[in-house]
Each structure stands twice: as C-alpha cells, then as structure tokens.
Coordinates of C-alpha atoms in Angstrom, one line a residue:
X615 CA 64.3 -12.6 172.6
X616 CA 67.8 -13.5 171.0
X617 CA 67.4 -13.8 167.3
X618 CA 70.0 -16.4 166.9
X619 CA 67.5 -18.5 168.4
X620 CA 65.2 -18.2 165.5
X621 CA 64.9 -21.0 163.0
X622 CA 65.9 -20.0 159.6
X623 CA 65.3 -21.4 156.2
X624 CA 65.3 -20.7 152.3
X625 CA 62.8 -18.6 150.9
X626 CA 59.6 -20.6 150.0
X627 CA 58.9 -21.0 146.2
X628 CA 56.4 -19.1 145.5
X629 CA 55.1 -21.4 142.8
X630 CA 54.1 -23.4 145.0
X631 CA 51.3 -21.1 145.7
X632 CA 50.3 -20.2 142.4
X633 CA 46.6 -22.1 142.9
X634 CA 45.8 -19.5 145.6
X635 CA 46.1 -16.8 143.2
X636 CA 44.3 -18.2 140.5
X637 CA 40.4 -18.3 139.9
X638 CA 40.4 -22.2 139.7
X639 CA 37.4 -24.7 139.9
X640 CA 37.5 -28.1 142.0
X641 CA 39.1 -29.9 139.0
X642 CA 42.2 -27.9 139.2
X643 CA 42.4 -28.1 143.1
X644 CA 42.2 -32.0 143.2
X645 CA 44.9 -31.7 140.1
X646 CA 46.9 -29.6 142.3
X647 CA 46.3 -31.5 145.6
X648 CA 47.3 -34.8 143.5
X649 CA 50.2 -33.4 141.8
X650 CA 51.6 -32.2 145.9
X651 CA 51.2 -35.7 146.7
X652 CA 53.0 -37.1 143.7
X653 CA 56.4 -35.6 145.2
X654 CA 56.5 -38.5 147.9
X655 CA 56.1 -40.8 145.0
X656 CA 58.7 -40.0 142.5
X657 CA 58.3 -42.6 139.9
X658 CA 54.7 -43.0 140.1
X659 CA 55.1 -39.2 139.5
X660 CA 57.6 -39.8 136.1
X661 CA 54.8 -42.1 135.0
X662 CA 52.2 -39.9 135.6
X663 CA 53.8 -36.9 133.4
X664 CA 55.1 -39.8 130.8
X665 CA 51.1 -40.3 130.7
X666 CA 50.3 -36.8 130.3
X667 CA 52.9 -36.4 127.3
X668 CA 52.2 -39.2 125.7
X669 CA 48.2 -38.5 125.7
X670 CA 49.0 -34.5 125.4
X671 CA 46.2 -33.9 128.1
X672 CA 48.6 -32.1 130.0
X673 CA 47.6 -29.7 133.3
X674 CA 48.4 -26.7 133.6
X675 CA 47.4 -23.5 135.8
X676 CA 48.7 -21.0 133.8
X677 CA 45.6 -21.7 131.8
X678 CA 43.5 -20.4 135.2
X679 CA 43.0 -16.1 135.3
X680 CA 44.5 -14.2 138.2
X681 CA 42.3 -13.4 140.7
X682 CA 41.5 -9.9 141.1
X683 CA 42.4 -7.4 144.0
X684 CA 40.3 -8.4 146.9
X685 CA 38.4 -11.3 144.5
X686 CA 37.5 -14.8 146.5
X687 CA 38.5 -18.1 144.8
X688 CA 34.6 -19.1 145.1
X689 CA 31.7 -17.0 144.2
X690 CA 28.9 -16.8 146.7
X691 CA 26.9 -19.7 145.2
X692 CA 30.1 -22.1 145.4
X693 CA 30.4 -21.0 149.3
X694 CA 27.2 -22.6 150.1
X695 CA 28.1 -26.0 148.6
X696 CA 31.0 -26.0 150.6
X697 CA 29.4 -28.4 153.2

C-alpha cells in the first residue's frame, strides 16, 4: 500500500446530503431527485427557479425537521409500500 497511490479530491458538500437527514415525504425526494438532475441542464434549470420566483412556490428543505438520533426516513407503514 503506498498512499501516494490513493485518489484524492475536495471535501464533498455536505449540502448535498441534507435530504438524508431530513424527515421528508416522496414530494420532497422527487423535488430533490429533479433538482440533481437540473445541474446537467443549466438553463432549463435558470428557468425552472425564474418559475419558482415568479410564482413564489418555491422548495425548500429547510422547511423538512431533522431526523432524530437513530430515527428512519420512513415509518413502518411507509416501508411496506415500498414495493
């Protein structure tokens, strides 16, 4: 093992992460899985925020309560839907 050979990078951004420690429902993930996929389409993803502004129905997840130590995103009920 020589660890020169190791690959190194930046430090993630841990906001990019925030959704997995937020008690969120299946409206905020497809919000967050859409908004991920709007930074490989940057000015469909101007419009879509010009959109947002302009109609003030703005996301965010802030508005989502941190999960609590050792709390699942889903509650038991949720976990059976799952399929």
């Amino acid at each position: 093992h020589c660890p020169e050979d190791e690959p190194v990078r930046e430090p993630l951004d841990t906001n990019d992460f925030e959704f997995e420690r937020r008690k969120i429902d299946t409206m905020a993930l497809r919000e967050e899985i859409y908004l991920e996929a709007l930074r490989y389409h940057p000015t469909r993803r101007e419009q879509y925020f010009e959109e947002r502004m302009r109609t003030g129905t703005g996301y965010s997840i802030a508005k989502y309560r941190f999960l609590e130590p050792g709390e699942s995103q889903y509650t038991s009920d949720e976990e059976g839907d799952a399929g």
